[in-house]
Amino acid sequence: MIDGKTKILGVIGDPIEHTFSPAMHNAGLSELGLNYIYLPFHVKEDRLGECIQGAKAMGIEGLNVTIPHKTNVMKHLDDIDSVASMIGAVNTIQFNFDENNESSNQNNETSVTTKGFNTDGYGCVRAIKEKTSINNKKVTITGAGGAARAVAFQIASSGIDELSILNRNFEKAVSLANDLESNLSEAGIDITINSCEIENLKRELDSSDIFIDTTPIGMYPNVDDKAIASADMLHEELVVNDIVYTPMETSLIKEALKANAEVVYGYKMLLYQGIRSFEIWLGREAPVDVMEKALLDALGI
Ligand SMILES: NC(=O)c1ccc[n+]([C@@H]2O[C@H](COP(=O)([O-])OP(=O)(O)OC[C@H]3O[C@@H](n4cnc5c(N)ncnc54)[C@H](OP(=O)(O)O)[C@@H]3O)[C@@H](O)[C@H]2O)c1
């Protein structure tokens, strides 16, 4: 029941109507009996600064950030976590209320500071770890956009040996590889870059343990798009993760099943990025099973 003590979490984006996060988070909050509500907020680009100031003033405790605000919101935050800084994008904001702060007491106000995190890469890596160990593996990623950056930085910091990045626009793959090398040089990972042609992808997949497709190929409504890799390019020991989650069984997942490869569904990344956000805000373990069921129900799966 909403009452005078109900605390607020939410998600900001433009558009926002199609978000699945409220279903997942409200189920988790209710399971733990917490007097919180998680709401969607439609925020336009030119109101982002006002939105963060308004959220501070209204005592909102946490926000998720979705497209197109993940990078632009950073300039409105007081602090950015190191992983989010490397990625250059924030999908989670924690609001910290310090009633004991000296300046707060003088002005009879509560000081509120904000910190940005990126839990997208964490979500993808945790989903893959459910199926395989990541240590000393070779990982191939297709795509070099926003999601690829989050996934690449997180997985490159998770104990892998080799990372192969293929992108249609080769320059974007070069730029991502350069950023990884300059930020994670001490990780000692072998990074290879290629343009995303069939023969390059086949060669890289032959020697890979994990394949993550971060392109939108096969995403609703383009569900009949040809998969980025056909079954004959995949092998049985490969773990194949398509981060697209609508539909659940994308054209790539179908090819992976044909090849008897292990599959990781895209909704798992969405689930675990939310689980991590929940834990950042509330400082306690999230009820994963309940939140997963609510997410699957919302996705109609
Ligand atoms: N599961 C989750 O939680 C989750 C989280 C975030 C995103 N996603 C999904 O991930 C996908 C990508 O999101 P994003 O934010 O990274 O998008 P983005 O920044 O626009 O990047 C898309 C990438 O895919 C490549 N690409 C697009 N169409 C292609 C095609 N037909 N053939 C080959 N490459 C193609 C682009 O290559 P160029 O550079 O050559 O244009 C680019 O590298 C979306 O479907 C999104 O819904 C899922």
Short mmCIF file of C-alpha atoms and ligand atoms in Angstrom, two decimals:
data_model
loop_
_atom_site.label_atom_id
_atom_site.label_comp_id
_atom_site.label_asym_id
_atom_site.label_seq_id
_atom_site.Cartn_x
_atom_site.Cartn_y
_atom_site.Cartn_z
CA MET A 1 0.00 0.00 0.00
CA ILE A 2 1.29 3.47 -0.85
CA ASP A 3 1.32 5.80 2.18
CA GLY A 4 3.21 8.81 3.52
CA LYS A 5 6.36 6.76 4.08
CA THR A 6 6.58 5.15 0.62
CA LYS A 7 10.00 5.64 -0.99
CA ILE A 8 10.49 6.07 -4.72
CA LEU A 9 12.75 4.36 -7.27
CA GLY A 10 12.30 4.61 -11.04
CA VAL A 11 13.59 4.65 -14.57
CA ILE A 12 14.10 7.64 -16.88
CA GLY A 13 14.17 7.43 -20.68
CA ASP A 14 12.69 8.75 -23.90
CA PRO A 15 10.58 6.85 -24.90
CA ILE A 16 9.77 4.93 -21.72
CA GLU A 17 6.36 3.27 -22.27
CA HIS A 18 7.87 -0.09 -23.25
CA THR A 19 10.08 -0.53 -20.19
CA PHE A 20 9.97 -3.92 -18.42
CA SER A 21 11.84 -2.65 -15.35
CA PRO A 22 8.82 -1.58 -13.22
CA ALA A 23 7.34 -5.10 -13.36
CA MET A 24 10.63 -6.67 -12.31
CA HIS A 25 11.53 -4.19 -9.54
CA ASN A 26 8.06 -3.83 -8.02
CA ALA A 27 7.83 -7.63 -7.75
CA GLY A 28 11.18 -7.69 -5.92
CA LEU A 29 10.23 -4.82 -3.59
CA SER A 30 6.91 -6.42 -2.76
CA GLU A 31 8.52 -9.85 -2.14
CA LEU A 32 10.81 -8.24 0.48
CA GLY A 33 7.88 -6.31 2.03
CA LEU A 34 9.60 -2.96 1.40
CA ASN A 35 7.56 0.23 1.38
CA TYR A 36 8.91 1.34 -2.01
CA ILE A 37 7.50 1.89 -5.47
CA TYR A 38 9.37 1.84 -8.82
CA LEU A 39 7.96 4.16 -11.49
CA PRO A 40 8.66 5.03 -15.16
CA PHE A 41 9.45 8.71 -15.92
CA HIS A 42 9.39 10.09 -19.47
CA VAL A 43 12.23 12.63 -19.53
CA LYS A 44 13.30 14.63 -22.57
CA GLU A 45 16.98 15.27 -23.26
CA ASP A 46 16.80 19.02 -22.53
CA ARG A 47 15.23 18.39 -19.08
CA LEU A 48 17.83 15.89 -17.80
CA GLY A 49 19.55 18.36 -15.45
CA GLU A 50 16.23 19.51 -14.00
CA CYS A 51 15.18 15.87 -13.65
CA ILE A 52 18.22 15.01 -11.50
CA GLN A 53 17.84 18.17 -9.38
CA GLY A 54 14.10 17.48 -9.02
CA ALA A 55 14.75 13.87 -8.03
CA LYS A 56 17.18 15.09 -5.34
CA ALA A 57 14.63 17.59 -4.05
CA MET A 58 11.88 14.98 -3.95
CA GLY A 59 13.95 12.40 -2.11
CA ILE A 60 13.94 9.81 -4.90
CA GLU A 61 16.34 7.08 -3.77
CA GLY A 62 17.44 5.51 -7.04
CA LEU A 63 16.97 5.73 -10.79
CA ASN A 64 17.72 3.55 -13.77
CA VAL A 65 18.68 5.40 -16.92
CA THR A 66 17.81 4.09 -20.36
CA ILE A 67 18.18 5.30 -23.95
CA PRO A 68 19.00 7.97 -24.96
CA HIS A 69 20.30 9.38 -21.65
CA LYS A 70 22.99 6.92 -20.50
CA THR A 71 25.93 9.15 -21.49
CA ASN A 72 24.45 12.63 -21.22
CA VAL A 73 23.22 12.08 -17.67
CA MET A 74 26.82 11.71 -16.45
CA LYS A 75 27.50 15.46 -16.47
CA HIS A 76 24.65 15.97 -14.00
CA LEU A 77 26.02 13.53 -11.39
CA ASP A 78 28.38 14.21 -8.46
CA ASP A 79 30.38 10.98 -8.73
CA ILE A 80 30.80 8.15 -11.24
CA ASP A 81 31.87 4.63 -10.41
CA SER A 82 35.15 3.59 -12.13
CA VAL A 83 33.57 0.92 -14.39
CA ALA A 84 30.87 3.35 -15.58
CA SER A 85 33.58 5.94 -16.19
CA MET A 86 35.54 3.57 -18.43
CA ILE A 87 32.39 2.55 -20.32
CA GLY A 88 31.29 6.18 -20.63
CA ALA A 89 27.68 5.42 -19.71
CA VAL A 90 25.52 5.18 -16.58
CA ASN A 91 22.36 3.07 -16.23
CA THR A 92 21.94 3.33 -12.44
CA ILE A 93 21.95 6.37 -10.14
CA GLN A 94 22.17 6.10 -6.39
CA PHE A 95 21.01 9.12 -4.36
CA ASN A 96 22.83 9.44 -1.04
CA PHE A 97 21.14 11.43 1.72
CA ASP A 98 23.45 12.78 4.39
CA GLU A 99 21.47 14.37 7.19
CA ASN A 100 24.56 14.56 9.40
CA ASN A 101 26.59 16.58 6.93
CA GLU A 102 27.76 19.84 8.55
CA SER A 103 26.54 22.06 5.72
CA SER A 104 23.20 20.25 5.84
CA ASN A 105 22.74 21.06 9.51
CA GLN A 106 23.67 24.74 9.12
CA ASN A 107 21.10 25.23 6.40
CA ASN A 108 18.64 22.86 8.01
CA GLU A 109 18.68 20.89 4.79
CA THR A 110 19.62 17.36 3.84
CA SER A 111 22.62 17.15 1.53
CA VAL A 112 21.98 14.81 -1.39
CA THR A 113 24.72 13.49 -3.63
CA THR A 114 24.44 11.27 -6.69
CA LYS A 115 26.65 8.44 -7.91
CA GLY A 116 26.36 6.76 -11.32
CA PHE A 117 26.99 3.07 -12.03
CA ASN A 118 26.80 0.87 -15.10
CA THR A 119 25.30 -2.56 -14.39
CA ASP A 120 24.67 -3.62 -18.04
CA GLY A 121 28.02 -5.37 -18.47
CA TYR A 122 27.67 -6.99 -15.04
CA GLY A 123 24.27 -8.33 -16.15
CA CYS A 124 25.70 -9.93 -19.27
CA VAL A 125 28.72 -11.45 -17.52
CA ARG A 126 26.63 -12.87 -14.65
CA ALA A 127 24.25 -14.45 -17.18
CA ILE A 128 27.16 -16.12 -19.01
CA LYS A 129 28.72 -17.28 -15.75
CA GLU A 130 25.55 -19.29 -15.07
CA LYS A 131 26.55 -21.47 -18.03
CA THR A 132 30.35 -21.46 -18.06
CA SER A 133 33.44 -20.23 -16.29
CA ILE A 134 34.99 -17.17 -17.91
CA ASN A 135 38.57 -17.57 -16.70
CA ASN A 136 41.20 -17.85 -19.43
CA LYS A 137 38.57 -18.03 -22.19
CA LYS A 138 38.47 -16.50 -25.66
CA VAL A 139 35.42 -14.28 -26.14
CA THR A 140 34.14 -12.99 -29.48
CA ILE A 141 31.84 -9.96 -29.54
CA THR A 142 29.96 -8.70 -32.60
CA GLY A 143 28.99 -5.02 -32.52
CA ALA A 144 30.79 -2.02 -31.07
CA GLY A 145 27.90 0.20 -29.95
CA GLY A 146 26.75 1.20 -26.46
CA ALA A 147 25.88 -2.31 -25.25
CA ALA A 148 29.12 -3.75 -26.68
CA ARG A 149 31.16 -1.18 -24.73
CA ALA A 150 29.49 -2.12 -21.43
CA VAL A 151 29.89 -5.86 -22.13
CA ALA A 152 33.46 -5.58 -23.42
CA PHE A 153 34.75 -3.56 -20.43
CA GLN A 154 33.10 -5.88 -17.92
CA ILE A 155 34.17 -9.15 -19.56
CA ALA A 156 37.69 -7.87 -20.20
CA SER A 157 37.95 -7.23 -16.43
CA SER A 158 36.68 -10.71 -15.57
CA GLY A 159 39.73 -12.92 -16.16
CA ILE A 160 39.46 -13.79 -19.88
CA ASP A 161 42.57 -14.34 -22.02
CA GLU A 162 41.44 -13.16 -25.47
CA LEU A 163 38.84 -10.77 -26.80
CA SER A 164 37.90 -10.59 -30.46
CA ILE A 165 35.70 -7.68 -31.60
CA LEU A 166 34.03 -7.59 -35.03
CA ASN A 167 32.00 -4.65 -36.24
CA ARG A 168 30.42 -3.59 -39.53
CA ASN A 169 32.03 -0.17 -39.14
CA PHE A 170 35.66 -1.18 -38.59
CA GLU A 171 36.67 2.24 -37.18
CA LYS A 172 34.26 1.80 -34.28
CA ALA A 173 35.85 -1.57 -33.45
CA VAL A 174 39.28 0.11 -33.51
CA SER A 175 38.09 2.85 -31.20
CA LEU A 176 36.59 0.36 -28.69
CA ALA A 177 39.76 -1.77 -28.74
CA ASN A 178 41.93 1.34 -28.17
CA ASP A 179 39.80 2.38 -25.19
CA LEU A 180 40.01 -1.13 -23.72
CA GLU A 181 43.77 -1.26 -24.19
CA SER A 182 44.38 2.15 -22.62
CA ASN A 183 42.11 1.49 -19.61
CA LEU A 184 42.82 -2.19 -18.97
CA SER A 185 46.45 -2.62 -20.02
CA GLU A 186 47.30 -4.42 -16.76
CA ALA A 187 44.71 -7.14 -17.53
CA GLY A 188 47.07 -8.42 -20.27
CA ILE A 189 44.32 -9.46 -22.66
CA ASP A 190 44.96 -10.23 -26.30
CA ILE A 191 42.55 -8.04 -28.29
CA THR A 192 41.82 -8.72 -31.98
CA ILE A 193 39.67 -6.53 -34.23
CA ASN A 194 38.05 -7.32 -37.55
CA SER A 195 35.32 -6.07 -39.81
CA CYS A 196 32.20 -8.17 -39.47
CA GLU A 197 32.48 -10.34 -42.60
CA ILE A 198 31.38 -13.97 -42.63
CA GLU A 199 34.86 -15.40 -43.16
CA ASN A 200 36.34 -13.27 -40.33
CA LEU A 201 33.54 -14.21 -37.96
CA LYS A 202 33.76 -17.93 -38.81
CA ARG A 203 37.52 -17.96 -38.20
CA GLU A 204 37.19 -16.13 -34.86
CA LEU A 205 34.31 -18.34 -33.68
CA ASP A 206 36.21 -21.54 -34.50
CA SER A 207 38.73 -20.71 -31.77
CA SER A 208 36.29 -19.05 -29.30
CA ASP A 209 34.66 -20.36 -26.12
CA ILE A 210 32.06 -17.60 -25.76
CA PHE A 211 30.22 -15.59 -28.44
CA ILE A 212 28.21 -12.47 -27.55
CA ASP A 213 26.18 -10.79 -30.28
CA THR A 214 25.41 -7.19 -29.30
CA THR A 215 23.92 -6.12 -32.66
CA PRO A 216 20.14 -5.58 -32.91
CA ILE A 217 19.85 -8.18 -35.71
CA GLY A 218 16.68 -10.26 -35.23
CA MET A 219 15.11 -7.84 -32.74
CA TYR A 220 11.31 -7.41 -32.96
CA PRO A 221 9.80 -6.52 -35.46
CA ASN A 222 12.70 -7.77 -37.65
CA VAL A 223 12.45 -11.29 -36.28
CA ASP A 224 13.09 -12.90 -39.69
CA ASP A 225 16.47 -11.18 -40.15
CA LYS A 226 19.17 -13.64 -41.10
CA ALA A 227 21.26 -14.50 -38.02
CA ILE A 228 24.72 -12.96 -37.83
CA ALA A 229 26.12 -16.52 -37.71
CA SER A 230 24.58 -19.71 -39.11
CA ALA A 231 24.71 -23.09 -37.35
CA ASP A 232 27.65 -24.26 -39.47
CA MET A 233 29.76 -21.36 -38.06
CA LEU A 234 29.08 -22.41 -34.44
CA HIS A 235 30.37 -25.42 -32.51
CA GLU A 236 29.10 -27.54 -29.64
CA GLU A 237 31.53 -26.19 -27.03
CA LEU A 238 30.59 -22.58 -27.78
CA VAL A 239 28.40 -20.57 -25.37
CA VAL A 240 26.24 -18.26 -27.51
CA ASN A 241 24.65 -15.15 -26.01
CA ASP A 242 22.34 -12.94 -28.08
CA ILE A 243 21.63 -9.86 -25.94
CA VAL A 244 18.42 -9.12 -27.89
CA TYR A 245 15.49 -10.19 -25.69
CA THR A 246 12.47 -9.62 -27.95
CA PRO A 247 11.85 -12.30 -29.13
CA MET A 248 13.45 -14.64 -26.60
CA GLU A 249 14.38 -17.12 -29.33
CA THR A 250 16.12 -14.91 -31.90
CA SER A 251 17.38 -16.11 -35.26
CA LEU A 252 20.89 -16.49 -33.73
CA ILE A 253 19.60 -18.49 -30.74
CA LYS A 254 17.81 -20.81 -33.20
CA GLU A 255 21.06 -21.36 -35.12
CA ALA A 256 22.94 -21.98 -31.87
CA LEU A 257 20.39 -24.60 -30.78
CA LYS A 258 20.73 -26.28 -34.20
CA ALA A 259 24.49 -26.42 -33.64
CA ASN A 260 23.97 -27.93 -30.13
CA ALA A 261 25.77 -24.96 -28.61
CA GLU A 262 24.95 -23.74 -25.10
CA VAL A 263 22.69 -20.65 -25.27
CA VAL A 264 22.29 -17.63 -22.98
CA TYR A 265 19.06 -15.72 -23.58
CA GLY A 266 19.16 -11.92 -23.81
CA TYR A 267 16.58 -11.40 -21.06
CA LYS A 268 19.12 -12.71 -18.53
CA MET A 269 21.30 -9.61 -19.07
CA LEU A 270 18.25 -7.41 -18.52
CA LEU A 271 17.42 -9.38 -15.37
CA TYR A 272 20.88 -9.23 -13.82
CA GLN A 273 21.51 -5.56 -14.62
CA GLY A 274 18.28 -4.92 -12.69
CA ILE A 275 19.32 -7.23 -9.85
CA ARG A 276 22.58 -5.32 -9.45
CA SER A 277 20.79 -1.92 -9.50
CA PHE A 278 18.34 -3.18 -6.86
CA GLU A 279 21.26 -4.29 -4.66
CA ILE A 280 23.09 -0.95 -5.10
CA TRP A 281 20.00 1.00 -4.00
CA LEU A 282 18.83 -1.23 -1.18
CA GLY A 283 22.11 -2.70 0.07
CA ARG A 284 20.61 -6.18 0.33
CA GLU A 285 20.27 -9.29 -1.80
CA ALA A 286 17.55 -9.14 -4.45
CA PRO A 287 14.97 -11.95 -4.77
CA VAL A 288 16.20 -13.19 -8.16
CA ASP A 289 13.56 -15.89 -8.78
CA VAL A 290 10.63 -13.56 -8.11
CA MET A 291 12.11 -10.77 -10.24
CA GLU A 292 12.87 -13.21 -13.07
CA LYS A 293 9.31 -14.54 -13.06
CA ALA A 294 7.88 -10.99 -13.13
CA LEU A 295 10.20 -10.05 -16.00
CA LEU A 296 9.25 -13.14 -18.02
CA ASP A 297 5.54 -12.43 -17.39
CA ALA A 298 6.00 -8.83 -18.56
CA LEU A 299 7.85 -10.03 -21.65
CA GLY A 300 4.99 -12.47 -22.32
CA ILE A 301 7.30 -15.51 -22.14
N1 LIG B 1 19.66 -7.57 -22.88
C1 LIG B 1 19.87 -6.35 -22.46
O1 LIG B 1 19.76 -6.05 -21.26
C2 LIG B 1 20.29 -5.28 -23.43
C3 LIG B 1 20.92 -4.10 -22.96
C4 LIG B 1 21.30 -3.13 -23.88
C5 LIG B 1 21.04 -3.32 -25.22
N2 LIG B 1 20.41 -4.46 -25.63
C6 LIG B 1 20.15 -4.67 -27.07
O2 LIG B 1 21.40 -4.64 -27.73
C7 LIG B 1 21.22 -4.15 -29.06
C8 LIG B 1 22.27 -3.08 -29.36
O3 LIG B 1 22.09 -1.96 -28.53
P1 LIG B 1 23.15 -0.76 -28.54
O4 LIG B 1 22.65 0.21 -27.54
O5 LIG B 1 24.54 -1.27 -28.42
O6 LIG B 1 22.95 -0.18 -30.01
P2 LIG B 1 23.97 0.72 -30.86
O7 LIG B 1 24.78 1.56 -29.95
O8 LIG B 1 23.15 1.34 -31.93
O9 LIG B 1 24.99 -0.34 -31.53
C9 LIG B 1 24.54 -1.31 -32.45
C10 LIG B 1 25.74 -2.07 -33.00
O10 LIG B 1 25.24 -3.12 -33.84
C11 LIG B 1 25.81 -2.99 -35.15
N3 LIG B 1 24.78 -3.32 -36.15
C12 LIG B 1 23.54 -2.79 -36.25
N4 LIG B 1 22.87 -3.35 -37.28
C13 LIG B 1 23.73 -4.24 -37.83
C14 LIG B 1 23.63 -5.13 -38.95
N5 LIG B 1 22.51 -5.21 -39.67
N6 LIG B 1 24.71 -5.89 -39.26
C15 LIG B 1 25.85 -5.83 -38.54
N7 LIG B 1 26.00 -5.01 -37.46
C16 LIG B 1 24.94 -4.23 -37.11
C17 LIG B 1 26.24 -1.54 -35.27
O11 LIG B 1 27.29 -1.52 -36.21
P3 LIG B 1 27.83 -0.14 -36.88
O12 LIG B 1 28.76 0.45 -35.88
O13 LIG B 1 28.50 -0.60 -38.11
O14 LIG B 1 26.60 0.70 -37.13
C18 LIG B 1 26.68 -1.22 -33.84
O15 LIG B 1 27.99 -1.64 -33.60
C19 LIG B 1 19.77 -3.66 -29.15
O16 LIG B 1 19.02 -4.65 -29.78
C20 LIG B 1 19.36 -3.53 -27.70
O17 LIG B 1 17.97 -3.74 -27.51
C21 LIG B 1 20.05 -5.44 -24.77
#
